[in-house]
Amino acid sequence: MLNLTNIQGNILRGYASFPHAQFLFFEIQNADDARAFIQRLLETNAVTPALWRAKPDATLNIAFTFEGLRALGLPTESLATFPCEFQEGMKPRANELGDIDESSPEHWDDPWKTHRVHMLISIYGRTEPALAAHCQQLRDSLPNGVQELKDSQPAGLLHINGEQTRKEHFGFLDGLSNPAIEGVPDDGGRDRQDVGNPDEKGRFRKIPLGEFLLGHPGEGGEMAPMPLPHLLAHDGTYLVYRKLEQDVVRFRRYLDDQADAFARTIPGPLPDGVSPQKFLAAKMMGRWQDGSSLIEHPDAPREDRRNAFGYAGDPAGARCPLGAHVRRANPRDAFGFGGKTMSRHRLIRRGIAYGKFLPKGEEQSPQSQEKRGIIFIALNSGFDQFEFVQQKWMNFGDDFEQGNDTDPIAGNRPTIGGRQSAQMMIPGDEATGRRPFICFDIPRFVTTKGGDYFFVPSLAALGLLASGRVVA
Amino acid sequence: MADRARNQYGLGKAVTFNVITPMTRFGTLVVGVLLSIFDRFKSTQVTAKELAFLPFVHWVVVKRDSFPRVSDSQPAEDLHYDYLFFLSTFNGPWGPYIEAFADVLYKPLDLVWFWSVGYPFARPVGPLKAYIQRNQIESDHSYSAYPGASVRDVRAALELRNEVEKLFQNSGGLSPERFAVEFDRLLISVQNKLGTFGPV
Ligand code: HEM
């Protein structure tokens, strides 16, 4: 049964109407202080559940790393039952996650570089003043034994040409596709359509709750391994937090550099408003910048955000390349077998942008030096979801017949034969006569700047943690 | 443990995976029949091949009195069971490999492994993983002729060579224009077989 008042917010449904966010990081120096602090948050109903009676001006949610749970005084019997990926945390897993070269932890931002964050408090506001007030209130209530770590992370929807949008820095509409989950009403966001997993007939079915919440059956009727005690784990989940810096100048320059060569593979003129750059960007992402899918609209964007498309009808990638970001990140029916070889690797994403959008034409200006990117947030009940997608689908290409090639947008760029590079095949289209095009020497567009694995307890579990009476 | 081959360029892609489970004499009899059926009717093998993360899967039964001895001076063992050897290599991580195997090939897995002592059935996969963990034999050494190649890499390379040789043979007297057309045809036919490869 789904108890939305026990589950923390921003997991099953996103905070789409809260455009401003602040992520605050803490170290727990005194367990009693931290428990009293959590207790006070619970007593004042400060922690936002998945279901609210009246919509708040700002939301607040709490999550802990493994070190955080330890610092809270969780007994070893309980700590030992958490998955090893979570116990290790993100930094020691840099090799597995492809956080190498510029992305390696020695280049991360603070607090990630120097500290092991214990507690993450995410605050989202409907307005900037509401967000600021909420953050201030929280900071004022901190006990001595809970220290804030610098720097906290602001984030929020981007403004492009004065308009607030859900686009990310490379110009693509984001936050479109999330898993459709059994028992969870559709997200309700204006542009969103959740999508389940394919069945034997190639239709979509909803995904069992247990893929995203502990204590519920998941794919195949199975439960993800449950940390003990059950009350601590039930209705909780794991949150993957990654600060991914985007190099917008490099991305635009690469598109410009490739534009002429790519255009030569296209017979005849491009439709109005479609430049070779836009077309190439769409091929790399698998969607046009306005969100419409290349499967439904292979030739031009149509502001169509329908999401129930499959890839089985496009086996060679004439429409959507096999190595495009969204086809890698969620292959849907592309592998056949009734979706059975991809169904256990879905992610809920709640990412949000940070930094200011770089207007076109400002690539040389001081603005281009500012830092910008995505706070990538994924939720899953086990790490064979996020880590699998990251390792096998973002940073490797075998499942998509792309050899070792990595994701053109978010992948790392391993050194092969002494040269750091990546390539992507943009398959040709026999129907239109467009010839194949290989993007060579794709530079790194996205660099990891920090992050960790967090456990998001249910409200009941927060109460248990606050009581200090956890017995495994 | 050395479950992957390594050369100077890096770590091989194929992971060795060997599970040895005990069977009664009756089980040995049934499994013998089943394996000969799988051998004759190829559908299971075809599915296994379509699961392109499997370079190799093999089942072998070794009877209790047939275990080899290094020399006559090695005393013969007094075993209470026959043994089913599941010998395989796969590309990718262990957990998802077993899940995909169990999700897609649970029928043949259950049919053959059912006769092994303590087998829990392929689904749910949790108990199967535990069973495999208890009976898996770690490799001290593994050899791979092409550590940098996955199953898909090998298949792609073979097809690519085929197509290129065909063009080479048929393009002798072609005009540049015709050659360009033929080359484009080649390129589109092998376009998803051109990923970079090598050890990872
Ligand atoms: C800065 C880096 C990234 C950017 C700019 C980016 C951008 C996007 C965009 C524009 C979409 C399409 C819109 C949507 O479906 O919401 C998308 C989809 C998606 N991305 Fe990313 N992404 C990034 C990194 C990642 C990473 C690292 C992962 C996973 C480890 C990931 C997983 C996904 C998934 C699962 C989808 C949904 C695919 C679908 O359901 O069709 N993304 N991304």
Short mmCIF file of N, CA, C and O in Angstrom, two decimals, chain B residues 77-153:
data_model
loop_
_atom_site.label_atom_id
_atom_site.label_comp_id
_atom_site.label_asym_id
_atom_site.label_seq_id
_atom_site.Cartn_x
_atom_site.Cartn_y
_atom_site.Cartn_z
N GLU B 77 38.75 -39.93 -5.09
CA GLU B 77 37.86 -39.37 -4.08
C GLU B 77 36.61 -40.23 -3.95
O GLU B 77 36.15 -40.82 -4.93
N ASP B 78 36.09 -40.24 -2.74
CA ASP B 78 34.84 -40.97 -2.52
C ASP B 78 33.71 -39.94 -2.47
O ASP B 78 33.44 -39.34 -1.44
N LEU B 79 33.09 -39.69 -3.62
CA LEU B 79 32.10 -38.63 -3.71
C LEU B 79 30.69 -39.20 -3.57
O LEU B 79 30.41 -40.31 -4.01
N HIS B 80 29.81 -38.38 -2.98
CA HIS B 80 28.45 -38.85 -2.76
C HIS B 80 27.48 -38.39 -3.84
O HIS B 80 26.33 -38.75 -3.85
N TYR B 81 27.96 -37.52 -4.69
CA TYR B 81 27.09 -36.98 -5.73
C TYR B 81 27.82 -36.96 -7.07
O TYR B 81 29.05 -36.95 -7.13
N ASP B 82 27.02 -36.88 -8.15
CA ASP B 82 27.56 -36.47 -9.44
C ASP B 82 27.55 -34.93 -9.44
O ASP B 82 26.86 -34.31 -8.64
N TYR B 83 28.27 -34.33 -10.39
CA TYR B 83 28.33 -32.86 -10.38
C TYR B 83 27.99 -32.27 -11.74
O TYR B 83 28.41 -32.77 -12.79
N LEU B 84 27.17 -31.20 -11.65
CA LEU B 84 26.80 -30.45 -12.85
C LEU B 84 27.69 -29.21 -12.89
O LEU B 84 27.69 -28.39 -11.96
N PHE B 85 28.45 -29.07 -13.96
CA PHE B 85 29.29 -27.89 -14.15
C PHE B 85 28.57 -26.92 -15.08
O PHE B 85 28.20 -27.28 -16.19
N PHE B 86 28.36 -25.71 -14.60
CA PHE B 86 27.83 -24.64 -15.46
C PHE B 86 29.02 -23.72 -15.73
O PHE B 86 29.50 -23.04 -14.84
N LEU B 87 29.51 -23.76 -16.95
CA LEU B 87 30.73 -23.02 -17.29
C LEU B 87 30.37 -21.92 -18.28
O LEU B 87 29.79 -22.20 -19.32
N SER B 88 30.69 -20.71 -17.93
CA SER B 88 30.31 -19.65 -18.87
C SER B 88 31.21 -18.43 -18.71
O SER B 88 31.98 -18.31 -17.75
N THR B 89 31.14 -17.55 -19.68
CA THR B 89 31.70 -16.22 -19.54
C THR B 89 30.61 -15.24 -19.93
O THR B 89 29.72 -15.56 -20.71
N PHE B 90 30.65 -14.07 -19.35
CA PHE B 90 29.67 -13.05 -19.71
C PHE B 90 30.36 -11.70 -19.72
O PHE B 90 31.43 -11.52 -19.14
N ASN B 91 29.72 -10.74 -20.40
CA ASN B 91 30.22 -9.36 -20.40
C ASN B 91 29.33 -8.54 -19.48
O ASN B 91 28.11 -8.59 -19.63
N GLY B 92 29.93 -7.81 -18.56
CA GLY B 92 29.12 -6.92 -17.72
C GLY B 92 29.12 -7.35 -16.28
O GLY B 92 29.81 -8.29 -15.90
N PRO B 93 28.34 -6.66 -15.45
CA PRO B 93 28.33 -6.95 -14.03
C PRO B 93 27.54 -8.22 -13.67
O PRO B 93 26.60 -8.58 -14.37
N TRP B 94 27.91 -8.84 -12.58
CA TRP B 94 27.39 -10.14 -12.15
C TRP B 94 25.87 -10.13 -11.90
O TRP B 94 25.14 -10.95 -12.44
N GLY B 95 25.42 -9.16 -11.09
CA GLY B 95 24.01 -9.16 -10.69
C GLY B 95 23.07 -9.07 -11.89
O GLY B 95 22.22 -9.94 -12.10
N PRO B 96 23.20 -8.03 -12.71
CA PRO B 96 22.33 -7.89 -13.87
C PRO B 96 22.44 -9.06 -14.85
O PRO B 96 21.47 -9.43 -15.50
N TYR B 97 23.62 -9.67 -14.92
CA TYR B 97 23.78 -10.85 -15.78
C TYR B 97 22.87 -11.97 -15.30
O TYR B 97 22.14 -12.58 -16.09
N ILE B 98 22.88 -12.22 -14.01
CA ILE B 98 22.04 -13.30 -13.49
C ILE B 98 20.56 -12.94 -13.62
O ILE B 98 19.74 -13.78 -13.97
N GLU B 99 20.25 -11.67 -13.38
CA GLU B 99 18.85 -11.25 -13.51
C GLU B 99 18.35 -11.46 -14.93
O GLU B 99 17.27 -12.02 -15.15
N ALA B 100 19.13 -11.01 -15.90
CA ALA B 100 18.69 -11.12 -17.30
C ALA B 100 18.57 -12.59 -17.69
O ALA B 100 17.61 -13.01 -18.34
N PHE B 101 19.52 -13.36 -17.25
CA PHE B 101 19.51 -14.79 -17.52
C PHE B 101 18.26 -15.44 -16.94
O PHE B 101 17.57 -16.20 -17.61
N ALA B 102 17.98 -15.10 -15.69
CA ALA B 102 16.84 -15.70 -15.01
C ALA B 102 15.52 -15.20 -15.60
O ALA B 102 14.55 -15.95 -15.71
N ASP B 103 15.49 -13.92 -15.99
CA ASP B 103 14.25 -13.37 -16.54
C ASP B 103 13.95 -13.95 -17.92
O ASP B 103 12.81 -14.22 -18.25
N VAL B 104 14.98 -14.15 -18.71
CA VAL B 104 14.76 -14.54 -20.10
C VAL B 104 14.82 -16.07 -20.26
O VAL B 104 14.01 -16.65 -20.97
N LEU B 105 15.75 -16.72 -19.58
CA LEU B 105 15.98 -18.15 -19.80
C LEU B 105 15.59 -19.00 -18.60
O LEU B 105 16.18 -20.05 -18.36
N TYR B 106 14.57 -18.55 -17.83
CA TYR B 106 14.28 -19.28 -16.60
C TYR B 106 13.82 -20.70 -16.85
O TYR B 106 14.09 -21.61 -16.07
N LYS B 107 13.17 -20.95 -17.99
CA LYS B 107 12.66 -22.31 -18.22
C LYS B 107 13.80 -23.33 -18.36
O LYS B 107 13.84 -24.30 -17.61
N PRO B 108 14.73 -23.12 -19.30
CA PRO B 108 15.84 -24.07 -19.37
C PRO B 108 16.68 -24.11 -18.09
O PRO B 108 17.13 -25.19 -17.69
N LEU B 109 16.86 -22.97 -17.46
CA LEU B 109 17.64 -22.97 -16.21
C LEU B 109 16.98 -23.87 -15.18
O LEU B 109 17.62 -24.72 -14.56
N ASP B 110 15.67 -23.67 -15.00
CA ASP B 110 14.96 -24.48 -14.00
C ASP B 110 14.98 -25.95 -14.38
O ASP B 110 15.15 -26.82 -13.53
N LEU B 111 14.78 -26.24 -15.67
CA LEU B 111 14.75 -27.64 -16.10
C LEU B 111 16.06 -28.35 -15.77
O LEU B 111 16.07 -29.47 -15.26
N VAL B 112 17.17 -27.69 -16.06
CA VAL B 112 18.46 -28.36 -15.88
C VAL B 112 18.93 -28.31 -14.42
O VAL B 112 19.43 -29.29 -13.89
N TRP B 113 18.72 -27.16 -13.77
CA TRP B 113 19.25 -27.03 -12.41
C TRP B 113 18.34 -27.64 -11.35
O TRP B 113 18.75 -27.87 -10.21
N PHE B 114 17.06 -27.87 -11.73
CA PHE B 114 16.11 -28.43 -10.78
C PHE B 114 16.67 -29.66 -10.09
O PHE B 114 16.41 -29.94 -8.92
N TRP B 115 17.48 -30.43 -10.79
CA TRP B 115 17.97 -31.71 -10.29
C TRP B 115 19.19 -31.56 -9.40
O TRP B 115 19.72 -32.54 -8.89
N SER B 116 19.66 -30.32 -9.25
CA SER B 116 20.79 -30.09 -8.36
C SER B 116 20.28 -29.89 -6.93
O SER B 116 19.24 -29.25 -6.72
N VAL B 117 21.03 -30.40 -5.98
CA VAL B 117 20.61 -30.36 -4.58
C VAL B 117 20.47 -28.91 -4.11
O VAL B 117 21.39 -28.11 -4.29
N GLY B 118 19.31 -28.58 -3.58
CA GLY B 118 19.11 -27.27 -2.97
C GLY B 118 18.78 -26.15 -3.94
O GLY B 118 18.71 -24.99 -3.54
N TYR B 119 18.52 -26.47 -5.23
CA TYR B 119 18.24 -25.42 -6.21
C TYR B 119 16.92 -24.72 -5.90
O TYR B 119 15.90 -25.38 -5.67
N PRO B 120 16.91 -23.38 -5.88
CA PRO B 120 15.71 -22.65 -5.44
C PRO B 120 14.76 -22.20 -6.56
O PRO B 120 13.82 -21.49 -6.27
N PHE B 121 14.95 -22.49 -7.80
CA PHE B 121 14.24 -21.93 -8.96
C PHE B 121 14.81 -20.56 -9.34
O PHE B 121 15.32 -19.84 -8.50
N ALA B 122 14.68 -20.26 -10.62
CA ALA B 122 15.32 -19.05 -11.15
C ALA B 122 14.60 -17.77 -10.73
O ALA B 122 15.20 -16.70 -10.71
N ARG B 123 13.30 -17.90 -10.45
CA ARG B 123 12.57 -16.70 -10.06
C ARG B 123 11.82 -16.98 -8.78
O ARG B 123 11.19 -18.04 -8.69
N PRO B 124 11.81 -16.10 -7.81
CA PRO B 124 12.53 -14.82 -7.78
C PRO B 124 14.04 -15.01 -7.79
O PRO B 124 14.54 -16.04 -7.37
N VAL B 125 14.71 -13.97 -8.25
CA VAL B 125 16.13 -14.10 -8.52
C VAL B 125 17.00 -13.98 -7.26
O VAL B 125 18.14 -14.43 -7.25
N GLY B 126 16.44 -13.43 -6.19
CA GLY B 126 17.21 -13.28 -4.94
C GLY B 126 17.79 -14.61 -4.45
O GLY B 126 19.00 -14.76 -4.29
N PRO B 127 16.91 -15.62 -4.21
CA PRO B 127 17.41 -16.92 -3.76
C PRO B 127 18.34 -17.57 -4.80
O PRO B 127 19.31 -18.24 -4.41
N LEU B 128 18.08 -17.36 -6.09
CA LEU B 128 18.97 -17.92 -7.11
C LEU B 128 20.38 -17.33 -6.96
O LEU B 128 21.38 -18.04 -7.02
N LYS B 129 20.43 -16.00 -6.76
CA LYS B 129 21.75 -15.36 -6.60
C LYS B 129 22.48 -15.96 -5.40
O LYS B 129 23.68 -16.22 -5.47
N ALA B 130 21.75 -16.15 -4.30
CA ALA B 130 22.38 -16.70 -3.10
C ALA B 130 22.89 -18.11 -3.39
O ALA B 130 24.00 -18.49 -2.99
N TYR B 131 22.09 -18.89 -4.11
CA TYR B 131 22.47 -20.27 -4.44
C TYR B 131 23.73 -20.28 -5.30
O TYR B 131 24.67 -21.05 -5.08
N ILE B 132 23.75 -19.39 -6.27
CA ILE B 132 24.91 -19.33 -7.15
C ILE B 132 26.15 -18.89 -6.37
O ILE B 132 27.22 -19.47 -6.51
N GLN B 133 25.96 -17.91 -5.51
CA GLN B 133 27.09 -17.44 -4.72
C GLN B 133 27.70 -18.58 -3.89
O GLN B 133 28.91 -18.70 -3.77
N ARG B 134 26.82 -19.43 -3.36
CA ARG B 134 27.33 -20.54 -2.53
C ARG B 134 28.06 -21.58 -3.36
O ARG B 134 28.91 -22.30 -2.85
N ASN B 135 27.69 -21.69 -4.64
CA ASN B 135 28.25 -22.78 -5.44
C ASN B 135 29.20 -22.33 -6.54
O ASN B 135 29.68 -23.13 -7.32
N GLN B 136 29.44 -21.00 -6.58
CA GLN B 136 30.30 -20.49 -7.64
C GLN B 136 31.77 -20.75 -7.28
O GLN B 136 32.18 -20.63 -6.13
N ILE B 137 32.54 -21.13 -8.30
CA ILE B 137 33.96 -21.38 -8.09
C ILE B 137 34.73 -20.22 -8.70
O ILE B 137 34.61 -19.94 -9.90
N GLU B 138 35.50 -19.54 -7.89
CA GLU B 138 36.27 -18.41 -8.42
C GLU B 138 37.44 -18.92 -9.25
O GLU B 138 38.00 -19.97 -8.97
N SER B 139 37.78 -18.14 -10.25
CA SER B 139 38.87 -18.55 -11.13
C SER B 139 40.20 -18.01 -10.62
O SER B 139 40.29 -16.85 -10.22
N ASP B 140 41.22 -18.85 -10.65
CA ASP B 140 42.55 -18.38 -10.30
C ASP B 140 43.24 -17.78 -11.50
O ASP B 140 44.16 -16.98 -11.39
N HIS B 141 42.78 -18.19 -12.68
CA HIS B 141 43.45 -17.74 -13.88
C HIS B 141 42.42 -17.76 -15.01
O HIS B 141 41.64 -18.69 -15.11
N SER B 142 42.39 -16.71 -15.81
CA SER B 142 41.56 -16.84 -17.00
C SER B 142 42.32 -16.33 -18.21
O SER B 142 43.13 -15.41 -18.12
N TYR B 143 42.04 -16.97 -19.32
CA TYR B 143 42.71 -16.63 -20.57
C TYR B 143 41.67 -16.17 -21.56
O TYR B 143 40.58 -16.72 -21.64
N SER B 144 42.02 -15.15 -22.31
CA SER B 144 41.11 -14.67 -23.33
C SER B 144 41.94 -14.30 -24.55
O SER B 144 42.92 -13.55 -24.42
N ALA B 145 41.56 -14.83 -25.70
CA ALA B 145 42.34 -14.55 -26.90
C ALA B 145 42.24 -13.07 -27.27
O ALA B 145 43.21 -12.45 -27.71
N TYR B 146 41.05 -12.49 -27.10
CA TYR B 146 40.83 -11.09 -27.43
C TYR B 146 40.19 -10.40 -26.23
O TYR B 146 38.97 -10.20 -26.21
N PRO B 147 40.99 -10.04 -25.24
CA PRO B 147 40.39 -9.48 -24.03
C PRO B 147 39.59 -8.22 -24.31
O PRO B 147 38.64 -7.92 -23.60
N GLY B 148 39.94 -7.50 -25.35
CA GLY B 148 39.27 -6.23 -25.62
C GLY B 148 37.98 -6.36 -26.41
O GLY B 148 37.38 -5.35 -26.75
N ALA B 149 37.57 -7.59 -26.69
CA ALA B 149 36.40 -7.75 -27.55
C ALA B 149 35.24 -8.39 -26.79
O ALA B 149 35.40 -9.40 -26.14
N SER B 150 34.08 -7.78 -26.89
CA SER B 150 32.86 -8.39 -26.37
C SER B 150 32.27 -9.25 -27.49
O SER B 150 32.77 -9.25 -28.62
N VAL B 151 31.21 -9.96 -27.19
CA VAL B 151 30.54 -10.76 -28.22
C VAL B 151 30.12 -9.87 -29.39
O VAL B 151 30.33 -10.19 -30.55
N ARG B 152 29.55 -8.74 -29.05
CA ARG B 152 29.08 -7.84 -30.13
C ARG B 152 30.26 -7.31 -30.94
O ARG B 152 30.16 -7.18 -32.16
N ASP B 153 31.37 -7.02 -30.27
CA ASP B 153 32.55 -6.54 -30.99
C ASP B 153 33.00 -7.59 -32.02
O ASP B 153 33.32 -7.25 -33.17
#
